[in-house]
Tab-separated table of C-alpha atoms and ligand atoms in Angstrom:
chain	number	residue	atom	x	y	z
A	1	UNK	CA	-67.134	-154.536	-24.178
A	2	UNK	CA	-68.263	-158.070	-24.991
A	3	UNK	CA	-65.759	-158.842	-27.662
A	4	UNK	CA	-65.420	-162.470	-26.587
A	5	UNK	CA	-61.696	-162.243	-25.789
A	6	UNK	CA	-61.377	-165.610	-24.160
A	7	UNK	CA	-58.611	-167.211	-26.215
A	8	UNK	CA	-55.524	-168.184	-24.182
A	9	UNK	CA	-53.272	-165.976	-26.312
A	10	UNK	CA	-55.377	-162.912	-25.592
A	11	UNK	CA	-55.542	-163.757	-21.903
A	12	UNK	CA	-51.786	-163.977	-21.821
A	13	UNK	CA	-51.535	-160.647	-23.583
A	14	UNK	CA	-53.899	-159.117	-21.037
A	15	UNK	CA	-51.742	-160.373	-18.169
A	16	UNK	CA	-48.626	-158.959	-19.782
A	17	UNK	CA	-50.245	-155.569	-20.287
A	18	UNK	CA	-51.748	-155.402	-16.813
A	19	UNK	CA	-48.815	-153.929	-14.816
A	20	UNK	CA	-48.422	-151.179	-17.410
A	21	UNK	CA	-52.084	-150.179	-17.218
A	22	UNK	CA	-52.107	-150.338	-13.438
A	23	UNK	CA	-49.250	-147.817	-13.356
A	24	UNK	CA	-51.118	-145.496	-15.675
A	25	UNK	CA	-54.231	-145.775	-13.513
A	26	UNK	CA	-52.180	-145.086	-10.423
A	27	UNK	CA	-51.019	-141.835	-11.985
A	28	UNK	CA	-54.608	-140.646	-12.268
A	29	UNK	CA	-55.278	-142.601	-15.453
A	30	UNK	CA	-58.547	-141.094	-16.570
A	31	UNK	CA	-60.044	-142.014	-19.891
A	32	UNK	CA	-59.418	-139.011	-22.126
A	33	UNK	CA	-62.518	-136.924	-22.751
A	34	UNK	CA	-63.419	-135.172	-26.017
A	35	UNK	CA	-66.093	-132.445	-25.913
A	36	UNK	CA	-68.215	-131.807	-29.001
A	37	UNK	CA	-70.373	-128.670	-28.705
A	38	UNK	CA	-73.809	-127.950	-30.145
A	39	UNK	CA	-74.892	-125.424	-32.782
A	40	UNK	CA	-73.700	-121.964	-31.790
A	41	UNK	CA	-71.652	-123.527	-28.990
A	42	UNK	CA	-68.208	-122.326	-30.055
A	43	UNK	CA	-66.671	-119.166	-31.363
A	44	UNK	CA	-66.256	-118.561	-35.093
A	45	UNK	CA	-63.949	-115.980	-36.641
A	46	UNK	CA	-64.242	-114.285	-40.010
A	47	UNK	CA	-62.344	-111.938	-42.271
A	48	UNK	CA	-63.470	-110.064	-45.312
A	49	UNK	CA	-61.641	-110.259	-48.619
A	50	UNK	CA	-61.833	-108.287	-51.836
A	51	UNK	CA	-64.836	-110.277	-53.038
A	52	UNK	CA	-67.045	-109.080	-50.175
A	53	UNK	CA	-69.933	-106.898	-51.276
A	54	UNK	CA	-71.398	-105.220	-48.204
A	55	UNK	CA	-75.119	-104.510	-48.342
A	56	UNK	CA	-74.586	-101.130	-46.678
A	57	UNK	CA	-71.825	-98.614	-46.031
A	58	UNK	CA	-71.891	-99.534	-42.344
A	59	UNK	CA	-71.160	-103.186	-43.119
A	60	UNK	CA	-68.059	-102.164	-45.076
A	61	UNK	CA	-66.522	-100.592	-41.937
A	62	UNK	CA	-67.904	-102.806	-39.213
A	63	UNK	CA	-66.314	-104.048	-37.017
A	64	UNK	CA	-63.727	-101.295	-36.744
A	65	UNK	CA	-61.360	-103.225	-34.462
A	66	UNK	CA	-59.847	-106.315	-36.025
A	67	UNK	CA	-57.010	-108.664	-35.107
A	68	UNK	CA	-53.914	-109.417	-37.142
A	69	UNK	CA	-54.800	-110.497	-40.655
A	70	UNK	CA	-58.195	-108.805	-40.413
A	71	UNK	CA	-59.832	-111.550	-38.342
A	72	UNK	CA	-62.702	-110.652	-36.063
A	73	UNK	CA	-65.197	-112.660	-34.012
A	74	UNK	CA	-68.256	-113.439	-36.104
A	75	UNK	CA	-69.938	-115.630	-33.480
A	76	UNK	CA	-70.713	-114.524	-30.887
A	77	UNK	CA	-70.484	-110.746	-30.957
A	78	UNK	CA	-72.822	-108.737	-28.700
A	79	UNK	CA	-73.063	-105.857	-31.180
A	80	UNK	CA	-75.531	-108.016	-33.152
A	81	UNK	CA	-78.028	-106.692	-30.639
A	82	UNK	CA	-78.150	-103.479	-32.675
A	83	UNK	CA	-80.250	-103.992	-35.757
A	84	UNK	CA	-77.859	-102.157	-38.123
A	85	UNK	CA	-75.163	-104.618	-37.158
A	86	UNK	CA	-77.544	-107.579	-37.120
A	87	UNK	CA	-77.835	-107.101	-40.883
A	88	UNK	CA	-74.052	-107.179	-41.375
A	89	UNK	CA	-73.811	-110.241	-39.141
A	90	UNK	CA	-76.575	-111.983	-40.997
A	91	UNK	CA	-75.111	-111.502	-44.482
A	92	UNK	CA	-71.739	-112.798	-43.278
A	93	UNK	CA	-73.156	-115.862	-41.498
A	94	UNK	CA	-75.231	-116.771	-44.568
A	95	UNK	CA	-74.477	-120.009	-46.435
A	96	UNK	CA	-75.284	-120.599	-50.088
A	97	UNK	CA	-76.083	-123.867	-51.797
A	98	UNK	CA	-74.199	-124.166	-55.066
A	99	UNK	CA	-75.962	-126.576	-57.402
A	100	UNK	CA	-72.952	-126.991	-59.676
A	101	UNK	CA	-70.630	-128.293	-56.963
A	102	UNK	CA	-73.585	-129.787	-55.022
A	103	UNK	CA	-72.311	-128.259	-51.787
A	104	UNK	CA	-72.817	-125.343	-49.434
A	105	UNK	CA	-70.336	-122.472	-49.266
A	106	UNK	CA	-69.807	-119.140	-47.497
A	107	UNK	CA	-70.943	-115.761	-48.758
A	108	UNK	CA	-68.387	-114.622	-51.381
A	109	UNK	CA	-65.618	-112.590	-49.769
A	110	UNK	CA	-66.215	-113.981	-46.285
A	111	UNK	CA	-63.590	-116.367	-44.940
A	112	UNK	CA	-64.346	-118.157	-41.700
A	113	UNK	CA	-62.317	-120.227	-39.277
A	114	UNK	CA	-62.704	-122.155	-36.045
A	115	UNK	CA	-60.129	-121.323	-33.364
A	116	UNK	CA	-58.325	-123.589	-30.923
A	117	UNK	CA	-59.362	-126.950	-32.322
A	118	UNK	CA	-58.313	-129.584	-29.765
A	119	UNK	CA	-58.739	-127.289	-26.767
A	120	UNK	CA	-61.812	-126.443	-24.694
A	121	UNK	CA	-60.823	-122.774	-25.003
A	122	UNK	CA	-63.423	-121.715	-27.576
A	123	UNK	CA	-66.289	-123.690	-25.970
A	124	UNK	CA	-66.109	-122.124	-22.529
A	125	UNK	CA	-67.996	-119.004	-23.404
A	126	UNK	CA	-69.014	-117.359	-26.623
A	127	UNK	CA	-67.573	-113.932	-25.930
A	128	UNK	CA	-64.458	-113.985	-23.725
A	129	UNK	CA	-64.369	-110.198	-23.352
A	130	UNK	CA	-67.820	-110.131	-21.765
A	131	UNK	CA	-67.131	-113.132	-19.584
A	132	UNK	CA	-63.955	-111.696	-18.128
A	133	UNK	CA	-66.150	-109.051	-16.619
A	134	UNK	CA	-68.582	-111.633	-15.273
A	135	UNK	CA	-66.019	-114.270	-14.264
A	136	UNK	CA	-67.432	-117.098	-16.384
A	137	UNK	CA	-70.943	-116.370	-15.234
A	138	UNK	CA	-71.701	-113.998	-18.054
A	139	UNK	CA	-74.609	-114.244	-20.419
A	140	UNK	CA	-72.449	-116.014	-22.989
A	141	UNK	CA	-71.019	-118.747	-20.728
A	142	UNK	CA	-71.456	-122.078	-22.481
A	143	UNK	CA	-69.444	-125.099	-21.310
A	144	UNK	CA	-67.427	-123.235	-18.653
A	145	UNK	CA	-69.333	-124.606	-15.612
A	146	UNK	CA	-69.083	-128.180	-16.911
A	147	UNK	CA	-65.380	-127.828	-17.827
A	148	UNK	CA	-64.623	-126.358	-14.379
A	149	UNK	CA	-66.216	-129.407	-12.759
A	150	UNK	CA	-64.268	-131.787	-15.051
A	151	UNK	CA	-61.051	-129.999	-14.081
A	152	UNK	CA	-61.904	-130.544	-10.432
A	153	UNK	CA	-62.154	-134.269	-11.255
A	154	UNK	CA	-58.578	-134.127	-12.515
A	155	UNK	CA	-59.081	-133.533	-16.233
A	156	UNK	CA	-56.495	-131.217	-17.816
A	157	UNK	CA	-57.112	-129.274	-21.024
A	158	UNK	CA	-54.837	-130.475	-23.811
A	159	UNK	CA	-53.718	-133.561	-21.859
A	160	UNK	CA	-56.789	-135.566	-20.933
A	161	UNK	CA	-59.491	-133.095	-21.945
A	162	UNK	CA	-60.039	-131.943	-25.525
A	163	UNK	CA	-62.499	-129.725	-27.373
A	164	UNK	CA	-63.688	-130.220	-30.940
A	165	UNK	CA	-65.240	-126.910	-32.069
A	166	UNK	CA	-66.569	-126.674	-35.632
A	167	UNK	CA	-68.385	-124.479	-38.102
A	168	UNK	CA	-71.846	-125.421	-36.902
A	169	UNK	CA	-73.595	-123.773	-39.863
A	170	UNK	CA	-72.552	-126.686	-42.061
A	171	UNK	CA	-73.980	-130.179	-41.711
A	172	UNK	CA	-73.420	-133.558	-43.279
A	173	UNK	CA	-75.086	-135.017	-46.347
A	174	UNK	CA	-76.230	-138.435	-47.511
A	175	UNK	CA	-73.655	-140.660	-49.173
A	176	UNK	CA	-72.569	-139.582	-52.628
A	177	UNK	CA	-72.909	-135.851	-51.965
A	178	UNK	CA	-69.848	-133.672	-51.425
A	179	UNK	CA	-69.707	-132.042	-48.042
A	180	UNK	CA	-66.381	-130.273	-47.847
A	181	UNK	CA	-66.650	-128.599	-44.446
A	182	UNK	CA	-68.629	-131.279	-42.583
A	183	UNK	CA	-66.509	-134.187	-43.880
A	184	UNK	CA	-63.305	-132.355	-42.997
A	185	UNK	CA	-64.672	-131.900	-39.488
A	186	UNK	CA	-65.458	-135.603	-39.132
A	187	UNK	CA	-61.931	-136.549	-40.155
A	188	UNK	CA	-60.405	-133.926	-37.811
A	189	UNK	CA	-62.594	-135.239	-34.991
A	190	UNK	CA	-61.514	-138.797	-35.759
A	191	UNK	CA	-57.842	-137.782	-35.698
A	192	UNK	CA	-58.347	-135.910	-32.409
A	193	UNK	CA	-59.936	-138.988	-30.809
A	194	UNK	CA	-57.040	-141.166	-32.004
A	195	UNK	CA	-54.465	-138.680	-30.708
A	196	UNK	CA	-56.242	-138.308	-27.341
A	197	UNK	CA	-56.116	-142.082	-26.962
A	198	UNK	CA	-52.521	-142.502	-28.176
A	199	UNK	CA	-51.298	-139.791	-25.808
A	200	UNK	CA	-53.036	-141.476	-22.871
A	201	UNK	CA	-51.601	-144.983	-22.867
A	202	UNK	CA	-54.005	-146.022	-25.631
A	203	UNK	CA	-56.975	-145.725	-23.329
A	204	UNK	CA	-60.161	-145.359	-25.366
A	205	UNK	CA	-61.894	-142.001	-25.254
A	206	UNK	CA	-65.139	-140.824	-23.667
A	207	UNK	CA	-66.979	-138.541	-26.070
A	208	UNK	CA	-69.282	-135.942	-24.505
A	209	UNK	CA	-71.494	-134.023	-26.911
A	210	UNK	CA	-74.152	-131.359	-26.609
A	211	UNK	CA	-77.135	-131.042	-28.968
A	212	UNK	CA	-76.145	-131.015	-32.686
A	213	UNK	CA	-72.691	-132.299	-31.678
A	214	UNK	CA	-74.342	-135.641	-30.878
A	215	UNK	CA	-75.510	-136.026	-34.478
A	216	UNK	CA	-71.977	-135.486	-35.789
A	217	UNK	CA	-70.581	-138.010	-33.292
A	218	UNK	CA	-73.211	-140.597	-34.176
A	219	UNK	CA	-72.354	-140.163	-37.871
A	220	UNK	CA	-68.661	-140.582	-37.081
A	221	UNK	CA	-69.377	-143.779	-35.155
A	222	UNK	CA	-71.682	-145.292	-37.752
A	223	UNK	CA	-69.374	-144.357	-40.648
A	224	UNK	CA	-66.306	-145.863	-38.941
A	225	UNK	CA	-65.580	-149.568	-38.746
A	226	UNK	CA	-66.801	-151.364	-35.605
A	227	UNK	CA	-63.189	-152.275	-34.814
A	228	UNK	CA	-62.174	-148.585	-34.923
A	229	UNK	CA	-65.037	-147.681	-32.575
A	230	UNK	CA	-64.133	-150.501	-30.160
A	231	UNK	CA	-60.481	-149.524	-30.136
A	232	UNK	CA	-60.870	-145.781	-29.643
A	233	UNK	CA	-64.230	-145.073	-28.019
A	234	UNK	CA	-65.016	-146.200	-24.502
A	235	UNK	CA	-68.363	-144.464	-24.096
A	236	UNK	CA	-70.482	-141.839	-25.811
A	237	UNK	CA	-72.432	-139.431	-23.576
A	238	UNK	CA	-74.884	-137.271	-25.532
A	239	UNK	CA	-76.510	-134.296	-23.813
A	240	UNK	CA	-79.819	-132.965	-25.233
A	241	UNK	CA	-79.254	-134.687	-28.583
A	242	UNK	CA	-82.050	-134.008	-31.110
A	243	UNK	CA	-81.713	-137.421	-32.772
A	244	UNK	CA	-84.811	-136.924	-34.902
A	245	UNK	CA	-84.902	-133.121	-35.169
A	246	UNK	CA	-87.421	-130.798	-33.536
A	247	UNK	CA	-90.658	-128.987	-34.367
A	248	UNK	CA	-88.986	-125.852	-32.969
A	249	UNK	CA	-86.771	-125.921	-36.064
A	250	UNK	CA	-89.851	-125.405	-38.262
A	251	UNK	CA	-90.560	-122.292	-36.188
A	252	UNK	CA	-87.012	-121.093	-36.926
A	253	UNK	CA	-87.524	-121.598	-40.665
A	254	UNK	CA	-90.951	-119.953	-40.687
A	255	UNK	CA	-90.398	-117.083	-38.271
A	256	UNK	CA	-86.723	-116.877	-37.250
A	257	UNK	CA	-85.225	-117.524	-33.832
A	258	UNK	CA	-83.500	-115.032	-31.561
A	259	UNK	CA	-81.421	-117.890	-30.063
A	260	UNK	CA	-82.273	-116.510	-26.689
A	261	UNK	CA	-80.454	-113.259	-27.393
A	262	UNK	CA	-82.698	-110.463	-26.141
A	263	UNK	CA	-83.718	-107.630	-28.474
A	264	UNK	CA	-82.731	-109.379	-31.691
A	265	UNK	CA	-85.485	-109.165	-34.304
A	266	UNK	CA	-85.965	-112.801	-35.395
A	267	UNK	CA	-86.924	-111.743	-38.924
A	268	UNK	CA	-83.505	-110.082	-39.340
A	269	UNK	CA	-81.694	-113.373	-38.709
A	270	UNK	CA	-84.245	-115.648	-40.390
A	271	UNK	CA	-82.543	-115.581	-43.807
A	272	UNK	CA	-79.229	-116.590	-42.336
A	273	UNK	CA	-80.837	-119.321	-40.228
A	274	UNK	CA	-82.719	-120.740	-43.208
A	275	UNK	CA	-79.458	-120.903	-45.140
A	276	UNK	CA	-77.617	-123.055	-42.573
A	277	UNK	CA	-77.312	-126.645	-43.730
A	278	UNK	CA	-77.289	-127.875	-40.118
A	279	UNK	CA	-80.727	-126.332	-39.603
A	280	UNK	CA	-82.117	-128.401	-42.498
A	281	UNK	CA	-80.623	-131.456	-40.792
A	282	UNK	CA	-82.574	-130.664	-37.591
A	283	UNK	CA	-86.022	-130.489	-39.189
A	284	UNK	CA	-88.374	-133.204	-37.843
A	285	UNK	CA	-87.494	-136.676	-39.100
A	286	UNK	CA	-90.475	-138.369	-40.828
A	287	UNK	CA	-89.390	-141.770	-39.484
A	288	UNK	CA	-90.077	-140.587	-35.924
A	289	UNK	CA	-92.654	-137.814	-36.245
A	290	UNK	CA	-94.849	-139.671	-38.726
A	291	UNK	CA	-97.933	-138.233	-40.431
A	292	UNK	CA	-99.426	-136.023	-37.723
A	293	UNK	CA	-99.630	-132.326	-38.620
A	294	UNK	CA	-96.826	-130.279	-37.061
A	295	UNK	CA	-97.711	-127.034	-38.806
A	296	UNK	CA	-101.350	-126.046	-39.320
A	297	UNK	CA	-102.501	-123.324	-41.721
A	298	UNK	CA	-105.952	-122.530	-43.186
A	299	UNK	CA	-105.121	-124.110	-46.541
A	300	UNK	CA	-102.668	-126.868	-45.774
A	301	UNK	CA	-101.172	-128.866	-42.932
A	302	UNK	CA	-97.607	-130.121	-42.876
A	303	UNK	CA	-96.297	-133.269	-41.248
A	304	UNK	CA	-92.634	-134.337	-41.197
A	305	UNK	CA	-93.379	-136.003	-44.558
A	306	UNK	CA	-94.206	-132.601	-46.093
A	307	UNK	CA	-91.033	-130.685	-45.253
A	308	UNK	CA	-90.453	-129.878	-48.934
A	309	UNK	CA	-93.946	-128.395	-49.289
A	310	UNK	CA	-93.424	-126.538	-46.007
A	311	UNK	CA	-90.127	-124.964	-47.176
A	312	UNK	CA	-91.848	-123.879	-50.361
A	313	UNK	CA	-94.901	-122.623	-48.481
A	314	UNK	CA	-92.941	-120.357	-46.133
A	315	UNK	CA	-91.178	-118.754	-49.113
A	316	UNK	CA	-87.908	-120.651	-48.996
A	317	UNK	CA	-88.015	-122.733	-52.198
A	318	UNK	CA	-84.172	-122.638	-52.379
A	319	UNK	CA	-84.140	-125.111	-49.486
A	320	UNK	CA	-86.259	-127.746	-51.228
A	321	UNK	CA	-83.631	-129.270	-53.525
A	322	UNK	CA	-80.783	-129.591	-51.005
A	323	UNK	CA	-83.240	-130.922	-48.422
A	324	UNK	CA	-84.615	-133.537	-50.830
A	325	UNK	CA	-81.282	-134.695	-52.210
A	326	UNK	CA	-78.813	-134.314	-49.328
A	327	UNK	CA	-80.701	-134.233	-46.036
A	328	UNK	CA	-83.814	-136.389	-46.339
A	329	UNK	CA	-81.931	-139.556	-47.355
A	330	UNK	CA	-79.451	-138.897	-44.526
A	331	UNK	CA	-82.059	-138.579	-41.770
A	332	UNK	CA	-84.127	-141.466	-43.120
A	333	UNK	CA	-81.233	-143.834	-42.374
A	334	UNK	CA	-82.082	-143.516	-38.691
A	335	UNK	CA	-84.046	-146.757	-38.473
A	336	UNK	CA	-81.822	-148.855	-40.735
A	337	UNK	CA	-78.335	-147.879	-39.603
A	338	UNK	CA	-76.445	-150.472	-37.561
A	339	UNK	CA	-76.006	-149.242	-33.948
A	340	UNK	CA	-72.311	-148.621	-33.207
A	341	UNK	CA	-70.622	-151.047	-30.774
A	342	UNK	CA	-70.219	-148.342	-28.125
A	343	UNK	CA	-72.281	-147.840	-24.967
A	344	UNK	CA	-74.358	-144.673	-25.245
A	345	UNK	CA	-75.802	-142.566	-22.428
A	346	UNK	CA	-78.285	-139.820	-23.256
A	347	UNK	CA	-78.747	-137.107	-20.638
A	348	UNK	CA	-81.958	-135.213	-21.368
A	349	UNK	CA	-84.170	-132.556	-19.848
A	350	UNK	CA	-87.894	-133.313	-19.671
A	351	UNK	CA	-91.055	-131.625	-18.511
A	352	UNK	CA	-90.305	-128.285	-20.187
A	353	UNK	CA	-92.926	-126.831	-22.576
A	354	UNK	CA	-91.750	-127.678	-26.085
A	355	UNK	CA	-93.333	-126.662	-29.396
A	356	UNK	CA	-95.332	-129.589	-30.772
A	357	UNK	CA	-97.742	-127.953	-33.231
A	358	UNK	CA	-97.455	-124.509	-34.826
A	359	UNK	CA	-100.730	-122.871	-35.821
A	360	UNK	CA	-100.478	-120.096	-38.418
A	361	UNK	CA	-104.033	-118.763	-38.360
A	362	UNK	CA	-103.509	-116.536	-41.381
A	363	UNK	CA	-101.020	-118.703	-43.217
A	364	UNK	CA	-97.407	-117.628	-43.693
A	365	UNK	CA	-97.969	-114.439	-45.678
A	366	UNK	CA	-98.067	-111.885	-42.863
A	367	UNK	CA	-94.923	-113.089	-41.018
A	368	UNK	CA	-96.844	-113.205	-37.733
A	369	UNK	CA	-95.482	-115.672	-35.197
A	370	UNK	CA	-97.747	-118.721	-34.822
A	371	UNK	CA	-99.788	-119.900	-31.858
A	372	UNK	CA	-97.855	-122.764	-30.350
A	373	UNK	CA	-99.290	-125.963	-28.899
A	374	UNK	CA	-96.787	-127.305	-26.381
A	375	UNK	CA	-95.843	-130.847	-25.450
A	376	UNK	CA	-93.104	-132.590	-23.465
A	377	UNK	CA	-89.400	-132.087	-24.116
A	378	UNK	CA	-86.486	-129.872	-23.086
A	379	UNK	CA	-88.015	-126.605	-24.319
A	380	UNK	CA	-86.353	-126.953	-27.726
A	381	UNK	CA	-86.345	-130.652	-28.618
A	382	UNK	CA	-89.435	-132.873	-28.432
A	383	UNK	CA	-89.279	-135.839	-26.055
A	384	UNK	CA	-89.708	-138.421	-28.819
A	385	UNK	CA	-86.626	-137.048	-30.571
A	386	UNK	CA	-84.540	-137.037	-27.367
A	387	UNK	CA	-85.590	-140.678	-26.836
A	388	UNK	CA	-85.263	-141.809	-30.465
A	389	UNK	CA	-82.191	-144.029	-30.043
A	390	UNK	CA	-83.659	-145.781	-27.032
A	391	UNK	CA	-86.887	-146.343	-28.975
A	392	UNK	CA	-85.182	-147.605	-32.129
A	393	UNK	CA	-82.368	-149.617	-30.581
A	394	UNK	CA	-84.176	-151.453	-27.846
A	395	UNK	CA	-81.709	-154.335	-28.257
A	396	UNK	CA	-78.669	-152.123	-27.717
A	397	UNK	CA	-77.374	-150.622	-24.509
A	398	UNK	CA	-78.688	-147.066	-24.716
A	399	UNK	CA	-79.123	-145.633	-21.260
A	400	UNK	CA	-81.245	-142.527	-20.719
A	401	UNK	CA	-80.856	-140.219	-17.723
A	402	UNK	CA	-83.826	-137.840	-17.454
A	403	UNK	CA	-83.465	-134.628	-15.501
A	404	UNK	CA	-86.851	-133.098	-14.869
A	405	UNK	CA	-87.368	-129.392	-15.565
A	406	UNK	CA	-83.984	-128.910	-17.254
A	407	UNK	CA	-83.898	-127.057	-20.563
A	408	UNK	CA	-81.929	-127.816	-23.721
A	409	UNK	CA	-78.936	-125.684	-22.705
A	410	UNK	CA	-79.287	-125.571	-18.922
A	411	UNK	CA	-78.286	-129.258	-19.007
A	412	UNK	CA	-74.764	-127.781	-19.233
A	413	UNK	CA	-75.058	-125.469	-16.235
A	414	UNK	CA	-77.644	-126.894	-13.845
A	415	UNK	CA	-76.174	-128.503	-10.715
A	416	UNK	CA	-78.355	-131.608	-10.856
A	417	UNK	CA	-77.518	-132.402	-14.451
A	418	UNK	CA	-73.803	-131.664	-13.983
A	419	UNK	CA	-73.866	-134.124	-11.076
A	420	UNK	CA	-75.466	-136.759	-13.340
A	421	UNK	CA	-72.930	-136.134	-16.130
A	422	UNK	CA	-69.954	-136.270	-13.783
A	423	UNK	CA	-71.386	-139.387	-12.115
A	424	UNK	CA	-71.574	-141.082	-15.494
A	425	UNK	CA	-67.983	-140.105	-16.367
A	426	UNK	CA	-66.723	-141.288	-12.967
A	427	UNK	CA	-68.468	-144.621	-13.274
A	428	UNK	CA	-67.021	-145.178	-16.770
A	429	UNK	CA	-63.571	-144.457	-15.309
A	430	UNK	CA	-63.920	-146.588	-12.189
A	431	UNK	CA	-65.590	-149.389	-14.107
A	432	UNK	CA	-62.632	-149.345	-16.456
A	433	UNK	CA	-60.268	-149.700	-13.492
A	434	UNK	CA	-62.116	-152.522	-11.772
A	435	UNK	CA	-62.395	-154.335	-15.118
A	436	UNK	CA	-58.680	-155.108	-15.054
B	1	NAG	C1	-105.334	-129.406	-40.470
B	1	NAG	O1	-105.321	-129.947	-39.170
B	1	NAG	C2	-106.346	-129.451	-38.356
B	1	NAG	C3	-106.073	-129.899	-36.938
B	1	NAG	O2	-105.595	-131.215	-36.895
B	1	NAG	C4	-107.674	-129.941	-38.912
B	1	NAG	O3	-108.725	-129.478	-38.103
B	1	NAG	C5	-107.826	-129.389	-40.329
B	1	NAG	O4	-108.979	-129.922	-40.924
B	1	NAG	C6	-106.636	-129.737	-41.185
B	1	NAG	N1	-106.698	-128.949	-42.407
B	1	NAG	C7	-106.387	-129.438	-43.610
B	1	NAG	C8	-106.462	-128.483	-44.744
B	1	NAG	O5	-106.111	-130.626	-43.776
B	2	NAG	C1	-80.352	-154.724	-33.157
B	2	NAG	O1	-81.171	-153.819	-33.841
B	2	NAG	C2	-80.583	-153.283	-34.997
B	2	NAG	C3	-81.480	-152.176	-35.506
B	2	NAG	O2	-82.830	-152.523	-35.417
B	2	NAG	C4	-80.349	-154.402	-36.007
B	2	NAG	O3	-79.775	-153.885	-37.175
B	2	NAG	C5	-79.414	-155.416	-35.388
B	2	NAG	O4	-79.216	-156.493	-36.254
B	2	NAG	C6	-79.961	-155.905	-34.051
B	2	NAG	N1	-78.929	-156.705	-33.408
B	2	NAG	C7	-79.193	-157.847	-32.776
B	2	NAG	C8	-78.022	-158.524	-32.157
B	2	NAG	O5	-80.325	-158.306	-32.699
């Protein structure tokens, strides 16, 4: 915003451009909006090739109904509720770290793809067939209520409103490490932002992320030149962003997480969840969580500085090397990275019980779920992580909107928080108009 454009030549240019921009604004000239979902927030499709080795006969037939080319919906599919199918799902969702190429890859014989990149289509709900029945109010509705409200404001999918779904199992890595899927996503996202702006009279874009999506966007902004960010990004609104990870993620690694899906046995999905690179990225950041014990056992305690020992202790030694080499140096940049020259608004839920310390009375051996000591946060992410950018960048314009009693995902559906989000988008748009 404050780029010091006071030279006479630039002023003249501004005057010349003015009538053009005023026309665009008159025609409902909204700043284009790009939505970046969180982990699990968009559909993923898969197909099985000759290299697939099913762990059971059932997995070789399931699912019976497939689309053209053998594609079927891998995420989300309600049949994972049945434990026989949960196993098939889990082995297909699994990622594998390959030391030779220093990168993560799919299970052999499982191809995956993200559908409808550029559109909000695959972010509305996770299972369209279920939601047709429930008219967007179904159990798998995700961004549908928010997108409906944006459309009422005048946003149009594919014209001024865009979606950037991705394979949320993959993450990003510290510099110098290959990251085929995550890097490709960042460059696709960058191209989408440029296209959204170019197609809308070169107006810079508002980026609206949820959860993990915020971490990808922040990486895109900090890895791009300041002049790119100034040219293409008007404002970054991050909902429920876990800037410094969450203790809840240690619970996922130790005991599995049903992701709120009833009846799923967390131990059946634990292996798959441990294997996701993005889950390693969301473990508590030592720079923010410090030395206090987050996991307590009879023989050892683990702070955010002992994530490697923790991964080993829970019986996931495979995670130690990729965490140490790829993830730890990435997350430790948090307090040295230069803040991007873009105004940031964080919309966060507070006052919801959030795991702060996990107490495993008998250690990890018996796979019993721990006793949980709760603290403040959005039910998933600890308050200090939600507030990390404000804490670290006190000299930068990071605005935080707190919505009391709103959980990590209900920020997308609750009326109060939708009103706050829409208010923020409207004020960015009207501010942009009055600026001229
Ligand atoms: C672990 O932390 C608990 C609670 O803070 C403390 O009482 C205990 O002595 C610690 N145990 C070890 C082995 O450090
Ligand atoms: C603001 O803080 C960041 C991070 O602490 C630092 O890198 C930057 O130089 C500071 N900028 C100004 C203008 O003080």
